[in-house]
PDB file of C-alpha atoms and ligand atoms in Angstrom:
ATOM      1  CA  MET F   1      -0.265  -0.027   0.014  1.00 93.00           C
ATOM      2  CA  ASP F   2       1.483   3.278  -0.990  1.00 95.00           C
ATOM      3  CA  ILE F   3       1.481   5.807   1.659  1.00 97.00           C
ATOM      4  CA  THR F   4       1.497   9.430   0.510  1.00 97.00           C
ATOM      5  CA  ILE F   5       1.635  12.479   3.556  1.00 98.00           C
ATOM      6  CA  SER F   6       0.571  15.689   3.240  1.00 98.00           C
ATOM      7  CA  GLU F   7       1.242  18.963   4.931  1.00 97.00           C
ATOM      8  CA  SER F   8      -2.190  19.821   5.664  1.00 98.00           C
ATOM      9  CA  TYR F   9      -5.977  18.485   5.456  1.00 98.00           C
ATOM     10  CA  GLU F  10      -6.380  21.040   2.265  1.00 98.00           C
ATOM     11  CA  ALA F  11      -3.234  19.634   0.200  1.00 98.00           C
ATOM     12  CA  LEU F  12      -4.283  16.041   1.452  1.00 98.00           C
ATOM     13  CA  SER F  13      -7.715  16.581  -0.004  1.00 98.00           C
ATOM     14  CA  ALA F  14      -6.468  18.334  -3.121  1.00 98.00           C
ATOM     15  CA  ASN F  15      -4.324  15.104  -3.612  1.00 98.00           C
ATOM     16  CA  VAL F  16      -6.995  12.943  -3.489  1.00 98.00           C
ATOM     17  CA  ALA F  17      -8.734  14.988  -5.844  1.00 98.00           C
ATOM     18  CA  LYS F  18      -6.183  14.968  -8.394  1.00 98.00           C
ATOM     19  CA  GLU F  19      -6.415  11.516  -8.597  1.00 98.00           C
ATOM     20  CA  VAL F  20     -10.419  11.130  -9.031  1.00 98.00           C
ATOM     21  CA  ILE F  21      -9.967  13.804 -11.798  1.00 98.00           C
ATOM     22  CA  GLU F  22      -7.041  12.169 -13.308  1.00 98.00           C
ATOM     23  CA  LEU F  23      -9.571   8.794 -13.382  1.00 98.00           C
ATOM     24  CA  VAL F  24     -12.654  10.514 -14.648  1.00 98.00           C
ATOM     25  CA  HIS F  25     -10.643  11.943 -17.524  1.00 98.00           C
ATOM     26  CA  ARG F  26      -9.361   8.787 -18.473  1.00 98.00           C
ATOM     27  CA  LYS F  27     -12.457   7.302 -18.079  1.00 98.00           C
ATOM     28  CA  THR F  28     -15.544   9.151 -18.762  1.00 98.00           C
ATOM     29  CA  ASN F  29     -17.818   6.370 -17.403  1.00 98.00           C
ATOM     30  CA  ALA F  30     -15.941   5.377 -14.120  1.00 98.00           C
ATOM     31  CA  VAL F  31     -17.755   3.904 -11.363  1.00 98.00           C
ATOM     32  CA  LEU F  32     -16.692   5.738  -8.043  1.00 98.00           C
ATOM     33  CA  CYS F  33     -17.593   5.100  -4.864  1.00 98.00           C
ATOM     34  CA  PHE F  34     -17.030   7.826  -1.973  1.00 98.00           C
ATOM     35  CA  PRO F  35     -17.554   7.520   1.694  1.00 97.00           C
ATOM     36  CA  SER F  36     -19.819  10.020   3.747  1.00 96.00           C
ATOM     37  CA  GLY F  37     -18.328  11.485   7.144  1.00 96.00           C
ATOM     38  CA  ASP F  38     -15.787  14.197   8.154  1.00 97.00           C
ATOM     39  CA  THR F  39     -12.823  13.109   6.502  1.00 98.00           C
ATOM     40  CA  PRO F  40     -13.968  13.337   3.112  1.00 98.00           C
ATOM     41  CA  MET F  41     -15.424  17.057   3.156  1.00 98.00           C
ATOM     42  CA  GLY F  42     -12.505  19.072   1.947  1.00 98.00           C
ATOM     43  CA  LEU F  43     -12.130  16.316  -0.955  1.00 98.00           C
ATOM     44  CA  PHE F  44     -15.839  16.946  -1.545  1.00 98.00           C
ATOM     45  CA  LYS F  45     -15.440  20.964  -2.029  1.00 98.00           C
ATOM     46  CA  VAL F  46     -12.412  20.709  -4.530  1.00 98.00           C
ATOM     47  CA  LEU F  47     -14.504  18.380  -6.807  1.00 98.00           C
ATOM     48  CA  VAL F  48     -17.387  20.634  -6.595  1.00 98.00           C
ATOM     49  CA  ASN F  49     -15.207  23.392  -7.771  1.00 98.00           C
ATOM     50  CA  ALA F  50     -13.482  21.573 -10.127  1.00 98.00           C
ATOM     51  CA  LYS F  51     -17.179  20.913 -11.633  1.00 98.00           C
ATOM     52  CA  ARG F  52     -17.851  24.329 -11.440  1.00 97.00           C
ATOM     53  CA  GLU F  53     -14.516  25.559 -12.879  1.00 98.00           C
ATOM     54  CA  GLY F  54     -15.277  23.261 -16.170  1.00 97.00           C
ATOM     55  CA  LYS F  55     -12.172  21.049 -15.084  1.00 98.00           C
ATOM     56  CA  VAL F  56     -14.097  17.763 -14.848  1.00 98.00           C
ATOM     57  CA  ASP F  57     -17.283  16.552 -16.450  1.00 97.00           C
ATOM     58  CA  PHE F  58     -18.739  13.345 -13.943  1.00 98.00           C
ATOM     59  CA  SER F  59     -21.753  13.412 -16.457  1.00 97.00           C
ATOM     60  CA  GLY F  60     -21.067   9.835 -17.682  1.00 98.00           C
ATOM     61  CA  CYS F  61     -19.873   8.511 -14.226  1.00 98.00           C
ATOM     62  CA  ALA F  62     -21.872   6.559 -12.072  1.00 98.00           C
ATOM     63  CA  PHE F  63     -21.532   6.995  -8.031  1.00 98.00           C
ATOM     64  CA  ILE F  64     -22.462   4.056  -5.586  1.00 97.00           C
ATOM     65  CA  GLY F  65     -23.173   5.048  -2.161  1.00 96.00           C
ATOM     66  CA  LEU F  66     -20.881   3.372   0.333  1.00 98.00           C
ATOM     67  CA  ASP F  67     -23.143   2.280   3.667  1.00 98.00           C
ATOM     68  CA  GLU F  68     -26.018   3.730   5.669  1.00 98.00           C
ATOM     69  CA  TRP F  69     -27.595   3.425   9.005  1.00 98.00           C
ATOM     70  CA  LEU F  70     -30.190   0.851   8.944  1.00 97.00           C
ATOM     71  CA  GLY F  71     -33.419   2.704   9.066  1.00 96.00           C
ATOM     72  CA  MET F  72     -32.440   6.224   7.798  1.00 95.00           C
ATOM     73  CA  ASP F  73     -32.983   8.018   4.567  1.00 92.00           C
ATOM     74  CA  GLU F  74     -32.006  11.562   3.474  1.00 91.00           C
ATOM     75  CA  SER F  75     -34.461  12.689   5.720  1.00 92.00           C
ATOM     76  CA  ASP F  76     -32.583  12.217   8.643  1.00 94.00           C
ATOM     77  CA  GLU F  77     -30.086  14.995   9.067  1.00 95.00           C
ATOM     78  CA  GLY F  78     -26.718  13.177   9.943  1.00 95.00           C
ATOM     79  CA  SER F  79     -27.598   9.983   7.748  1.00 97.00           C
ATOM     80  CA  CYS F  80     -25.064   9.020   5.139  1.00 97.00           C
ATOM     81  CA  LYS F  81     -27.395   9.713   2.190  1.00 97.00           C
ATOM     82  CA  TYR F  82     -28.065  12.966   3.776  1.00 96.00           C
ATOM     83  CA  PHE F  83     -24.268  13.726   3.655  1.00 96.00           C
ATOM     84  CA  ILE F  84     -23.443  12.470   0.591  1.00 96.00           C
ATOM     85  CA  TYR F  85     -26.080  13.912  -1.430  1.00 96.00           C
ATOM     86  CA  SER F  86     -26.181  17.550   0.050  1.00 96.00           C
ATOM     87  CA  GLU F  87     -22.191  17.901   0.130  1.00 97.00           C
ATOM     88  CA  LEU F  88     -21.659  16.289  -3.305  1.00 97.00           C
ATOM     89  CA  PHE F  89     -24.427  14.510  -5.177  1.00 97.00           C
ATOM     90  CA  ILE F  90     -26.482  17.821  -5.222  1.00 97.00           C
ATOM     91  CA  PRO F  91     -23.699  20.212  -5.686  1.00 98.00           C
ATOM     92  CA  LEU F  92     -22.207  18.279  -8.504  1.00 98.00           C
ATOM     93  CA  GLY F  93     -25.561  18.493 -10.316  1.00 97.00           C
ATOM     94  CA  LEU F  94     -26.104  14.356 -10.463  1.00 97.00           C
ATOM     95  CA  SER F  95     -28.948  12.815 -12.556  1.00 96.00           C
ATOM     96  CA  PRO F  96     -30.894  10.521 -10.288  1.00 95.00           C
ATOM     97  CA  GLU F  97     -29.772   7.952 -12.905  1.00 96.00           C
ATOM     98  CA  GLN F  98     -26.052   8.086 -11.842  1.00 97.00           C
ATOM     99  CA  THR F  99     -26.578   7.466  -8.424  1.00 97.00           C
ATOM    100  CA  TYR F 100     -26.975   4.406  -6.365  1.00 97.00           C
ATOM    101  CA  PHE F 101     -27.660   4.302  -2.846  1.00 97.00           C
ATOM    102  CA  PHE F 102     -28.831   1.643  -0.044  1.00 97.00           C
ATOM    103  CA  ASP F 103     -32.662   2.037   0.890  1.00 97.00           C
ATOM    104  CA  ALA F 104     -31.806   1.674   4.698  1.00 98.00           C
ATOM    105  CA  LYS F 105     -35.837   1.518   5.434  1.00 97.00           C
ATOM    106  CA  ALA F 106     -36.255  -1.383   2.916  1.00 97.00           C
ATOM    107  CA  ALA F 107     -38.657  -4.263   4.010  1.00 97.00           C
ATOM    108  CA  ASP F 108     -36.461  -7.120   2.496  1.00 98.00           C
ATOM    109  CA  LEU F 109     -32.715  -5.839   3.386  1.00 98.00           C
ATOM    110  CA  PRO F 110     -31.246  -9.050   1.842  1.00 98.00           C
ATOM    111  CA  LYS F 111     -32.875  -8.019  -1.338  1.00 98.00           C
ATOM    112  CA  GLU F 112     -31.941  -4.671  -1.124  1.00 98.00           C
ATOM    113  CA  CYS F 113     -28.409  -5.696  -0.637  1.00 98.00           C
ATOM    114  CA  ASN F 114     -28.649  -8.054  -3.541  1.00 98.00           C
ATOM    115  CA  ARG F 115     -29.979  -4.622  -5.416  1.00 98.00           C
ATOM    116  CA  ILE F 116     -26.864  -3.260  -4.918  1.00 98.00           C
ATOM    117  CA  ASP F 117     -24.516  -5.961  -5.536  1.00 98.00           C
ATOM    118  CA  GLN F 118     -26.376  -5.807  -8.978  1.00 98.00           C
ATOM    119  CA  VAL F 119     -25.726  -2.767  -9.754  1.00 98.00           C
ATOM    120  CA  ILE F 120     -21.952  -2.953  -9.476  1.00 98.00           C
ATOM    121  CA  PHE F 121     -21.471  -6.220 -11.121  1.00 98.00           C
ATOM    122  CA  GLU F 122     -23.672  -5.210 -13.797  1.00 98.00           C
ATOM    123  CA  LYS F 123     -21.429  -1.930 -14.109  1.00 97.00           C
ATOM    124  CA  GLY F 124     -18.566  -4.394 -14.456  1.00 97.00           C
ATOM    125  CA  GLY F 125     -17.170  -3.417 -10.754  1.00 98.00           C
ATOM    126  CA  ILE F 126     -15.912  -0.291  -9.183  1.00 98.00           C
ATOM    127  CA  ASP F 127     -13.225   1.571 -10.410  1.00 98.00           C
ATOM    128  CA  LEU F 128     -12.377   3.685  -7.403  1.00 98.00           C
ATOM    129  CA  MET F 129     -13.314   3.695  -4.086  1.00 98.00           C
ATOM    130  CA  VAL F 130     -12.264   6.455  -1.631  1.00 98.00           C
ATOM    131  CA  LEU F 131     -12.865   5.538   2.075  1.00 98.00           C
ATOM    132  CA  GLY F 132     -12.062   6.943   5.305  1.00 98.00           C
ATOM    133  CA  ILE F 133     -10.950   4.768   8.344  1.00 98.00           C
ATOM    134  CA  GLY F 134     -12.815   4.507  11.546  1.00 97.00           C
ATOM    135  CA  MET F 135     -11.540   5.151  15.337  1.00 97.00           C
ATOM    136  CA  ASN F 136     -11.763   1.464  15.217  1.00 98.00           C
ATOM    137  CA  GLY F 137     -10.434   1.023  12.089  1.00 98.00           C
ATOM    138  CA  HIS F 138     -13.658  -0.076  10.195  1.00 98.00           C
ATOM    139  CA  LEU F 139     -14.664   0.790   6.390  1.00 98.00           C
ATOM    140  CA  GLY F 140     -17.996   1.752   5.369  1.00 98.00           C
ATOM    141  CA  LEU F 141     -19.910   0.044   8.347  1.00 97.00           C
ATOM    142  CA  ASN F 142     -17.504  -2.972   8.205  1.00 98.00           C
ATOM    143  CA  GLU F 143     -16.751  -3.736  11.879  1.00 97.00           C
ATOM    144  CA  PRO F 144     -14.241  -5.316  13.401  1.00 98.00           C
ATOM    145  CA  GLY F 145     -14.764  -8.709  13.270  1.00 97.00           C
ATOM    146  CA  ILE F 146     -16.243  -8.840   9.642  1.00 97.00           C
ATOM    147  CA  SER F 147     -15.652 -11.730   7.192  1.00 96.00           C
ATOM    148  CA  PRO F 148     -13.855 -10.462   4.527  1.00 96.00           C
ATOM    149  CA  ASP F 149     -16.081 -12.669   2.037  1.00 96.00           C
ATOM    150  CA  ASN F 150     -18.852 -10.339   2.284  1.00 96.00           C
ATOM    151  CA  TYR F 151     -20.596  -8.438  -0.432  1.00 98.00           C
ATOM    152  CA  SER F 152     -23.390  -5.699   0.778  1.00 98.00           C
ATOM    153  CA  HIS F 153     -24.254  -6.714   3.863  1.00 98.00           C
ATOM    154  CA  VAL F 154     -26.358  -5.473   7.406  1.00 98.00           C
ATOM    155  CA  MET F 155     -24.210  -5.534  10.621  1.00 97.00           C
ATOM    156  CA  GLU F 156     -24.466  -4.842  14.160  1.00 97.00           C
ATOM    157  CA  LEU F 157     -22.659  -2.080  15.030  1.00 98.00           C
ATOM    158  CA  ASP F 158     -19.525  -1.726  17.204  1.00 97.00           C
ATOM    159  CA  LYS F 159     -19.687   0.010  20.211  1.00 96.00           C
ATOM    160  CA  VAL F 160     -17.001   2.627  19.166  1.00 96.00           C
ATOM    161  CA  THR F 161     -18.976   3.228  16.047  1.00 97.00           C
ATOM    162  CA  LYS F 162     -22.002   3.826  17.875  1.00 97.00           C
ATOM    163  CA  VAL F 163     -20.492   6.462  20.475  1.00 96.00           C
ATOM    164  CA  VAL F 164     -18.497   8.394  17.670  1.00 95.00           C
ATOM    165  CA  GLY F 165     -21.599   7.794  15.207  1.00 96.00           C
ATOM    166  CA  GLN F 166     -22.952  10.434  17.276  1.00 96.00           C
ATOM    167  CA  LYS F 167     -21.263  13.639  16.129  1.00 96.00           C
ATOM    168  CA  TYR F 168     -23.116  13.549  12.750  1.00 95.00           C
ATOM    169  CA  PHE F 169     -26.421  14.063  14.318  1.00 96.00           C
ATOM    170  CA  PRO F 170     -28.280  17.282  15.761  1.00 95.00           C
ATOM    171  CA  ALA F 171     -29.216  15.145  18.935  1.00 95.00           C
ATOM    172  CA  GLU F 172     -28.873  12.067  20.645  1.00 94.00           C
ATOM    173  CA  THR F 173     -29.639   8.987  18.315  1.00 95.00           C
ATOM    174  CA  LEU F 174     -29.839   5.587  18.559  1.00 94.00           C
ATOM    175  CA  LEU F 175     -27.432   3.678  16.486  1.00 96.00           C
ATOM    176  CA  SER F 176     -27.828  -0.010  16.122  1.00 97.00           C
ATOM    177  CA  LYS F 177     -27.009  -1.748  12.797  1.00 98.00           C
ATOM    178  CA  GLY F 178     -25.527  -0.508   9.573  1.00 98.00           C
ATOM    179  CA  ILE F 179     -25.948  -1.442   5.744  1.00 98.00           C
ATOM    180  CA  SER F 180     -22.769  -1.251   3.733  1.00 98.00           C
ATOM    181  CA  LEU F 181     -20.594  -2.188   1.008  1.00 98.00           C
ATOM    182  CA  GLY F 182     -18.401  -5.374   2.052  1.00 98.00           C
ATOM    183  CA  ILE F 183     -14.637  -6.074   2.498  1.00 98.00           C
ATOM    184  CA  ARG F 184     -14.794  -8.013  -0.819  1.00 98.00           C
ATOM    185  CA  HIS F 185     -16.280  -4.849  -2.713  1.00 98.00           C
ATOM    186  CA  ILE F 186     -13.240  -3.124  -1.843  1.00 98.00           C
ATOM    187  CA  MET F 187     -10.998  -5.698  -2.704  1.00 98.00           C
ATOM    188  CA  GLU F 188     -12.149  -6.405  -6.302  1.00 98.00           C
ATOM    189  CA  SER F 189     -12.284  -2.695  -6.556  1.00 98.00           C
ATOM    190  CA  ASN F 190      -9.748  -1.531  -9.422  1.00 98.00           C
ATOM    191  CA  ARG F 191      -8.236   1.218  -6.930  1.00 98.00           C
ATOM    192  CA  VAL F 192      -8.791   2.313  -3.431  1.00 98.00           C
ATOM    193  CA  ILE F 193      -8.020   5.139  -1.152  1.00 98.00           C
ATOM    194  CA  LEU F 194      -7.794   5.373   1.923  1.00 98.00           C
ATOM    195  CA  MET F 195      -7.861   8.743   3.720  1.00 98.00           C
ATOM    196  CA  ALA F 196      -7.155  10.040   7.128  1.00 98.00           C
ATOM    197  CA  ASN F 197      -6.552  13.313   9.252  1.00 98.00           C
ATOM    198  CA  GLY F 198      -6.162  14.900  12.096  1.00 98.00           C
ATOM    199  CA  LYS F 199      -4.156  13.595  15.387  1.00 98.00           C
ATOM    200  CA  ARG F 200      -7.220  11.745  16.757  1.00 97.00           C
ATOM    201  CA  LYS F 201      -6.609   9.060  13.858  1.00 98.00           C
ATOM    202  CA  SER F 202      -2.718   8.782  14.532  1.00 98.00           C
ATOM    203  CA  ASP F 203      -3.062   5.559  16.589  1.00 98.00           C
ATOM    204  CA  ILE F 204      -5.633   3.880  14.626  1.00 98.00           C
ATOM    205  CA  VAL F 205      -3.293   4.876  11.739  1.00 98.00           C
ATOM    206  CA  ARG F 206      -0.313   3.160  12.931  1.00 98.00           C
ATOM    207  CA  LEU F 207      -2.362  -0.160  13.439  1.00 98.00           C
ATOM    208  CA  VAL F 208      -3.431  -0.059   9.885  1.00 98.00           C
ATOM    209  CA  VAL F 209      -0.085   0.355   8.456  1.00 98.00           C
ATOM    210  CA  GLU F 210       2.338  -1.267  11.196  1.00 97.00           C
ATOM    211  CA  GLY F 211      -0.082  -3.606  13.082  1.00 97.00           C
ATOM    212  CA  LYS F 212      -1.025  -7.177  11.863  1.00 97.00           C
ATOM    213  CA  ILE F 213      -3.610  -7.532   9.278  1.00 98.00           C
ATOM    214  CA  SER F 214      -6.496  -8.900  10.227  1.00 97.00           C
ATOM    215  CA  ASN F 215     -10.308  -8.569  10.160  1.00 97.00           C
ATOM    216  CA  GLN F 216     -10.229  -6.828  13.583  1.00 98.00           C
ATOM    217  CA  ILE F 217      -9.395  -3.975  12.254  1.00 98.00           C
ATOM    218  CA  PRO F 218     -11.001  -3.994   9.093  1.00 98.00           C
ATOM    219  CA  ALA F 219      -8.519  -1.488   7.104  1.00 98.00           C
ATOM    220  CA  SER F 220      -5.653  -3.451   7.702  1.00 98.00           C
ATOM    221  CA  LEU F 221      -7.222  -5.764   5.222  1.00 98.00           C
ATOM    222  CA  ILE F 222      -6.545  -3.272   2.360  1.00 98.00           C
ATOM    223  CA  ARG F 223      -2.513  -3.993   2.645  1.00 98.00           C
ATOM    224  CA  ASN F 224      -3.424  -7.352   0.520  1.00 97.00           C
ATOM    225  CA  HIS F 225      -4.899  -5.473  -2.168  1.00 98.00           C
ATOM    226  CA  PRO F 226      -2.830  -4.724  -5.108  1.00 97.00           C
ATOM    227  CA  ASN F 227      -3.791  -1.388  -6.126  1.00 98.00           C
ATOM    228  CA  ALA F 228      -4.398   0.667  -2.706  1.00 98.00           C
ATOM    229  CA  ALA F 229      -3.107   3.804  -1.461  1.00 98.00           C
ATOM    230  CA  LEU F 230      -3.524   5.569   2.027  1.00 98.00           C
ATOM    231  CA  TYR F 231      -3.578   9.451   1.827  1.00 98.00           C
ATOM    232  CA  LEU F 232      -2.737  11.148   4.976  1.00 98.00           C
ATOM    233  CA  ASP F 233      -2.207  14.464   6.469  1.00 98.00           C
ATOM    234  CA  PHE F 234       0.591  15.240   8.375  1.00 97.00           C
ATOM    235  CA  GLU F 235      -0.828  14.718  11.846  1.00 98.00           C
ATOM    236  CA  SER F 236      -2.403  11.797  11.286  1.00 98.00           C
ATOM    237  CA  SER F 237       0.937  10.220  10.293  1.00 98.00           C
ATOM    238  CA  GLN F 238       2.807  11.140  13.166  1.00 97.00           C
ATOM    239  CA  SER F 239       2.281   7.876  15.244  1.00 97.00           C
ATOM    240  CA  LEU F 240       4.169   5.914  12.516  1.00 96.00           C
ATOM    241  CA  ARG F 241       7.552   4.793  12.641  1.00 90.00           C
ATOM    242  CA  ILE F 242       8.646   4.598   8.862  1.00 68.00           C
TER     243      ILE F 242
HETATM  244  P1  PGA Q 301     -14.850  10.152   9.841  1.00 96.70           P
HETATM  245  O1  PGA Q 301     -15.488   8.811   9.533  1.00 96.70           O
HETATM  246  O2  PGA Q 301     -14.528  10.447   8.456  1.00 96.70           O
HETATM  247  O3  PGA Q 301     -16.215  11.077  10.124  1.00 96.70           O
HETATM  248  O4  PGA Q 301     -14.091  10.692  10.620  1.00 96.70           O
HETATM  249  C1  PGA Q 301     -14.601   8.092   9.325  1.00 96.70           C
HETATM  250  C2  PGA Q 301     -15.180   6.378   9.508  1.00 96.70           C
HETATM  251  O5  PGA Q 301     -15.815   6.292  10.110  1.00 96.70           O
HETATM  252  O6  PGA Q 301     -15.200   5.952   8.384  1.00 96.70           O
END
């Protein structure tokens, strides 16, 4: 896994955006997957500005949502869909035909997981997945202990996620399960970019990079991906021994 350390969050966001834009220039119908959360907000701003300035055209691309809190949709302020639509999909002016997102209120959740899996298979797989790293090393809502063989699935949330996830919501919110693309989607994606910023991520970044490759730290599994990169800002890199 290549590691790029940028001096600031702004530089980190710009470096990841550069990769995304170069890919879309090469492959105008790229299949892209972005996370929600705090980590990608700077990246989203750069992408939205680039689109406004005519430097990139996403009109041929497909966008796949990574995950959602079970039982929520875009009307829940703090849901993943709320974040990614308001910060990326709407500002980019994407059409509904370009965006695919879990319905985390679906009555038949296995069918909903299968629907998203089929979208990805029919499109020939994901070209680029950008992922944040959870405080417990999760990717999407693939929590510690996850099977690496899963495609889309529903999972019980780890206690760290239930606590840390409160930051997205205006009031205390009961979080119990999530629906998420699986580790297998990530491992089969052509390119994977993990992003982390800030001092609070430095310990988990060290475990991801220098610890044992284990499903107890899901992000560590990406070290087995043949085309993965880790983009850090200076602060999140500070516990690394390299
Ligand atoms: P964050 O979340 O970007 O809000 O830090 C990352 C994650 O939990 O995957």
